Amino acid sequence: MRQFTPGTGTRVLAALLAGATTMALATPAEAGSSRFAEDPTTLVDTSIGNNGDGTTFPGATTPFGMVQLSPDTQLKKYASYDYAQDTTLGFSHTHLSGVGCQTMGNFRFMPTTGAVTTSDPAQYGAKFSHADETRQPGYYGVKLANGIGAELTATQRTGQHRYTFPSGATGENVLIEVGESNGYTYAG
């Protein structure tokens, strides 16, 4: 197939195979004045579908990425994140959007301060407000009510967490839960 590259001030007419109808493409000058956003990612709202069992997540991922870092607000549910909740149980590495079944939510990380006194991950949940969340494609950040800041980002094959602890905090921890997930975990 031959490809045409329009020059400045030219219009390309493409004849449709279905008839003699033609379509004019914009010139480069006209393209700059289009009604489209300069950065379309600014129009994305990663909170759409995050309610109840909407089974979507607001966290960081890339198209066809191997990891999907996102907060978890509930366990053993179709969706690990529910916008109506105000407590995060941690930030896991794997999520599936819209699957309609309990799955993923593996390798949950939870930053905490103070002594670690139990192995029950629900005991380390932290309150948060949606006003303190930053959600955009490829990035999720939140300032937890306990003062800990959490930031998540992803590349095609890896994810990165950054936790900022409040000054003067003692016993800074990052708990890693590998024995729980949204579905069922079996010994191998």
Short mmCIF file of C-alpha atoms in Angstrom, two decimals:
data_model
loop_
_atom_site.label_atom_id
_atom_site.label_comp_id
_atom_site.label_asym_id
_atom_site.label_seq_id
_atom_site.Cartn_x
_atom_site.Cartn_y
_atom_site.Cartn_z
CA MET A 1 0.00 0.00 0.00
CA ARG A 2 1.34 3.43 -0.88
CA GLN A 3 1.43 6.05 1.86
CA PHE A 4 0.87 9.74 1.11
CA THR A 5 2.45 12.48 3.16
CA PRO A 6 0.70 15.83 2.72
CA GLY A 7 2.86 18.93 2.42
CA THR A 8 2.08 22.27 4.04
CA GLY A 9 -1.12 23.77 2.71
CA THR A 10 -2.18 20.64 0.84
CA ARG A 11 -5.27 18.51 1.32
CA VAL A 12 -5.40 14.81 0.79
CA LEU A 13 -8.55 13.35 -0.70
CA ALA A 14 -9.20 9.69 -0.15
CA ALA A 15 -11.67 7.93 -2.40
CA LEU A 16 -13.68 5.40 -0.49
CA LEU A 17 -14.03 2.01 -2.11
CA ALA A 18 -17.80 2.06 -1.59
CA GLY A 19 -18.37 4.86 -4.07
CA ALA A 20 -17.21 8.25 -5.26
CA THR A 21 -17.49 9.86 -1.81
CA THR A 22 -14.39 11.77 -0.77
CA MET A 23 -13.03 12.84 2.58
CA ALA A 24 -10.79 15.85 3.14
CA LEU A 25 -8.06 15.57 5.77
CA ALA A 26 -6.90 18.62 7.69
CA THR A 27 -3.72 20.39 6.79
CA PRO A 28 -0.99 20.57 9.44
CA ALA A 29 -1.98 24.20 10.19
CA GLU A 30 -5.62 23.23 10.70
CA ALA A 31 -4.65 20.27 12.88
CA GLY A 32 -3.13 22.65 15.45
CA SER A 33 -6.48 24.35 15.89
CA SER A 34 -8.41 21.13 16.42
CA ARG A 35 -10.91 20.64 19.20
CA PHE A 36 -8.93 17.71 20.62
CA ALA A 37 -6.99 17.95 23.88
CA GLU A 38 -3.28 18.50 23.48
CA ASP A 39 -2.66 15.77 26.09
CA PRO A 40 -5.62 13.37 26.05
CA THR A 41 -4.43 11.60 29.21
CA THR A 42 -5.60 14.66 31.16
CA LEU A 43 -9.18 13.69 30.25
CA VAL A 44 -8.93 10.20 31.78
CA ASP A 45 -10.78 9.58 35.05
CA THR A 46 -9.43 6.34 36.55
CA SER A 47 -12.22 6.38 39.15
CA ILE A 48 -14.91 5.38 36.65
CA GLY A 49 -16.24 1.97 37.64
CA ASN A 50 -14.61 1.97 41.09
CA ASN A 51 -17.91 1.67 42.92
CA GLY A 52 -19.23 -1.46 44.61
CA ASP A 53 -18.37 -4.40 42.42
CA GLY A 54 -17.46 -2.27 39.41
CA THR A 55 -14.26 -4.35 39.23
CA THR A 56 -12.01 -1.57 38.00
CA PHE A 57 -9.09 0.01 39.83
CA PRO A 58 -7.67 3.55 39.95
CA GLY A 59 -4.00 2.61 40.15
CA ALA A 60 -0.98 2.71 37.89
CA THR A 61 -0.54 0.50 34.83
CA THR A 62 0.40 0.69 31.18
CA PRO A 63 -1.45 -0.80 28.19
CA PHE A 64 -0.83 -4.56 28.24
CA GLY A 65 1.45 -4.09 31.27
CA MET A 66 2.51 -7.01 33.44
CA VAL A 67 1.63 -5.21 36.72
CA GLN A 68 -1.23 -3.01 37.82
CA LEU A 69 -0.31 -1.28 41.10
CA SER A 70 -3.35 -0.03 42.96
CA PRO A 71 -4.78 0.37 46.46
CA ASP A 72 -7.03 -2.29 47.95
CA THR A 73 -9.95 -1.29 50.16
CA GLN A 74 -11.63 -4.68 50.47
CA LEU A 75 -10.67 -8.35 50.34
CA LYS A 76 -12.39 -11.36 48.79
CA LYS A 77 -14.65 -9.19 46.64
CA TYR A 78 -14.98 -8.83 42.89
CA ALA A 79 -13.26 -5.46 43.05
CA SER A 80 -10.43 -4.89 45.47
CA TYR A 81 -11.04 -1.12 45.38
CA ASP A 82 -14.40 0.45 46.20
CA TYR A 83 -14.66 4.23 45.92
CA ALA A 84 -17.18 4.27 48.80
CA GLN A 85 -14.56 2.90 51.23
CA ASP A 86 -12.23 5.17 53.22
CA THR A 87 -9.61 2.67 54.44
CA THR A 88 -6.83 1.13 52.38
CA LEU A 89 -5.52 -2.30 53.31
CA GLY A 90 -2.42 -1.84 51.17
CA PHE A 91 -1.20 -1.52 47.62
CA SER A 92 -1.02 -4.71 45.56
CA HIS A 93 0.79 -5.39 42.30
CA THR A 94 -1.81 -7.25 40.28
CA HIS A 95 -5.39 -6.32 39.34
CA LEU A 96 -7.68 -7.19 36.48
CA SER A 97 -10.19 -4.65 35.27
CA GLY A 98 -13.78 -5.73 34.73
CA VAL A 99 -13.26 -9.49 35.18
CA GLY A 100 -16.30 -10.08 37.39
CA CYS A 101 -14.59 -12.61 39.64
CA GLN A 102 -12.39 -12.64 42.70
CA THR A 103 -8.88 -12.58 41.35
CA MET A 104 -5.47 -10.98 41.62
CA GLY A 105 -4.67 -8.48 44.41
CA ASN A 106 -1.35 -10.26 44.90
CA PHE A 107 1.79 -9.02 46.65
CA ARG A 108 0.16 -6.34 48.80
CA PHE A 109 2.48 -3.74 50.34
CA MET A 110 1.42 -1.62 53.32
CA PRO A 111 3.53 1.14 54.85
CA THR A 112 3.06 1.51 58.61
CA THR A 113 4.67 3.09 61.63
CA GLY A 114 4.98 1.63 65.14
CA ALA A 115 5.41 -1.92 66.35
CA VAL A 116 4.26 -4.87 64.29
CA THR A 117 2.16 -6.92 66.72
CA THR A 118 -0.02 -9.18 64.56
CA SER A 119 0.04 -10.98 61.24
CA ASP A 120 -3.54 -9.92 60.42
CA PRO A 121 -3.20 -7.49 57.47
CA ALA A 122 -6.59 -5.90 58.21
CA GLN A 123 -5.15 -4.54 61.49
CA TYR A 124 -2.79 -2.25 59.55
CA GLY A 125 -5.33 -0.53 57.32
CA ALA A 126 -5.11 3.26 57.06
CA LYS A 127 -7.85 5.84 56.54
CA PHE A 128 -7.66 8.19 53.55
CA SER A 129 -9.72 10.84 51.81
CA HIS A 130 -10.39 11.00 48.07
CA ALA A 131 -9.39 14.67 48.26
CA ASP A 132 -5.87 13.42 49.09
CA GLU A 133 -5.68 11.04 46.11
CA THR A 134 -4.01 11.74 42.78
CA ARG A 135 -5.24 9.40 40.05
CA GLN A 136 -4.00 9.58 36.47
CA PRO A 137 -2.84 7.13 33.83
CA GLY A 138 0.37 5.48 34.97
CA TYR A 139 0.37 7.09 38.44
CA TYR A 140 -1.50 6.85 41.72
CA GLY A 141 -0.69 8.80 44.88
CA VAL A 142 -2.39 9.25 48.24
CA LYS A 143 -1.64 10.91 51.55
CA LEU A 144 -2.95 8.57 54.24
CA ALA A 145 -4.57 9.96 57.40
CA ASN A 146 -1.61 8.67 59.45
CA GLY A 147 0.70 11.04 57.52
CA ILE A 148 2.31 8.42 55.27
CA GLY A 149 2.46 9.33 51.58
CA ALA A 150 2.20 6.51 49.01
CA GLU A 151 3.02 6.84 45.31
CA LEU A 152 2.72 4.11 42.68
CA THR A 153 3.85 4.05 39.08
CA ALA A 154 4.28 1.34 36.47
CA THR A 155 6.22 0.52 33.35
CA GLN A 156 5.53 -2.25 30.85
CA ARG A 157 7.08 -4.93 33.11
CA THR A 158 7.66 -3.43 36.56
CA GLY A 159 6.07 -1.27 39.19
CA GLN A 160 7.55 1.13 41.70
CA HIS A 161 6.31 2.19 45.12
CA ARG A 162 7.54 5.25 47.01
CA TYR A 163 6.52 5.76 50.62
CA THR A 164 7.17 8.97 52.51
CA PHE A 165 6.92 8.67 56.28
CA PRO A 166 6.08 11.64 58.52
CA SER A 167 9.03 13.28 60.24
CA GLY A 168 9.53 11.99 63.75
CA ALA A 169 7.80 8.67 62.99
CA THR A 170 9.22 5.65 64.77
CA GLY A 171 9.16 2.06 63.59
CA GLU A 172 8.83 2.73 59.86
CA ASN A 173 7.70 -0.50 58.20
CA VAL A 174 6.64 -1.80 54.84
CA LEU A 175 4.64 -4.97 55.38
CA ILE A 176 4.44 -7.37 52.42
CA GLU A 177 1.45 -9.71 52.34
CA VAL A 178 2.14 -12.68 50.08
CA GLY A 179 -0.30 -15.14 51.67
CA GLU A 180 -3.49 -13.22 50.80
CA SER A 181 -5.04 -12.10 47.55
CA ASN A 182 -8.48 -11.18 46.26
CA GLY A 183 -9.07 -14.75 45.19
CA TYR A 184 -7.89 -17.83 47.01
CA THR A 185 -4.26 -18.63 47.75
CA TYR A 186 -3.14 -22.25 47.88
CA ALA A 187 0.12 -23.73 49.14
CA GLY A 188 2.19 -24.99 46.24
#
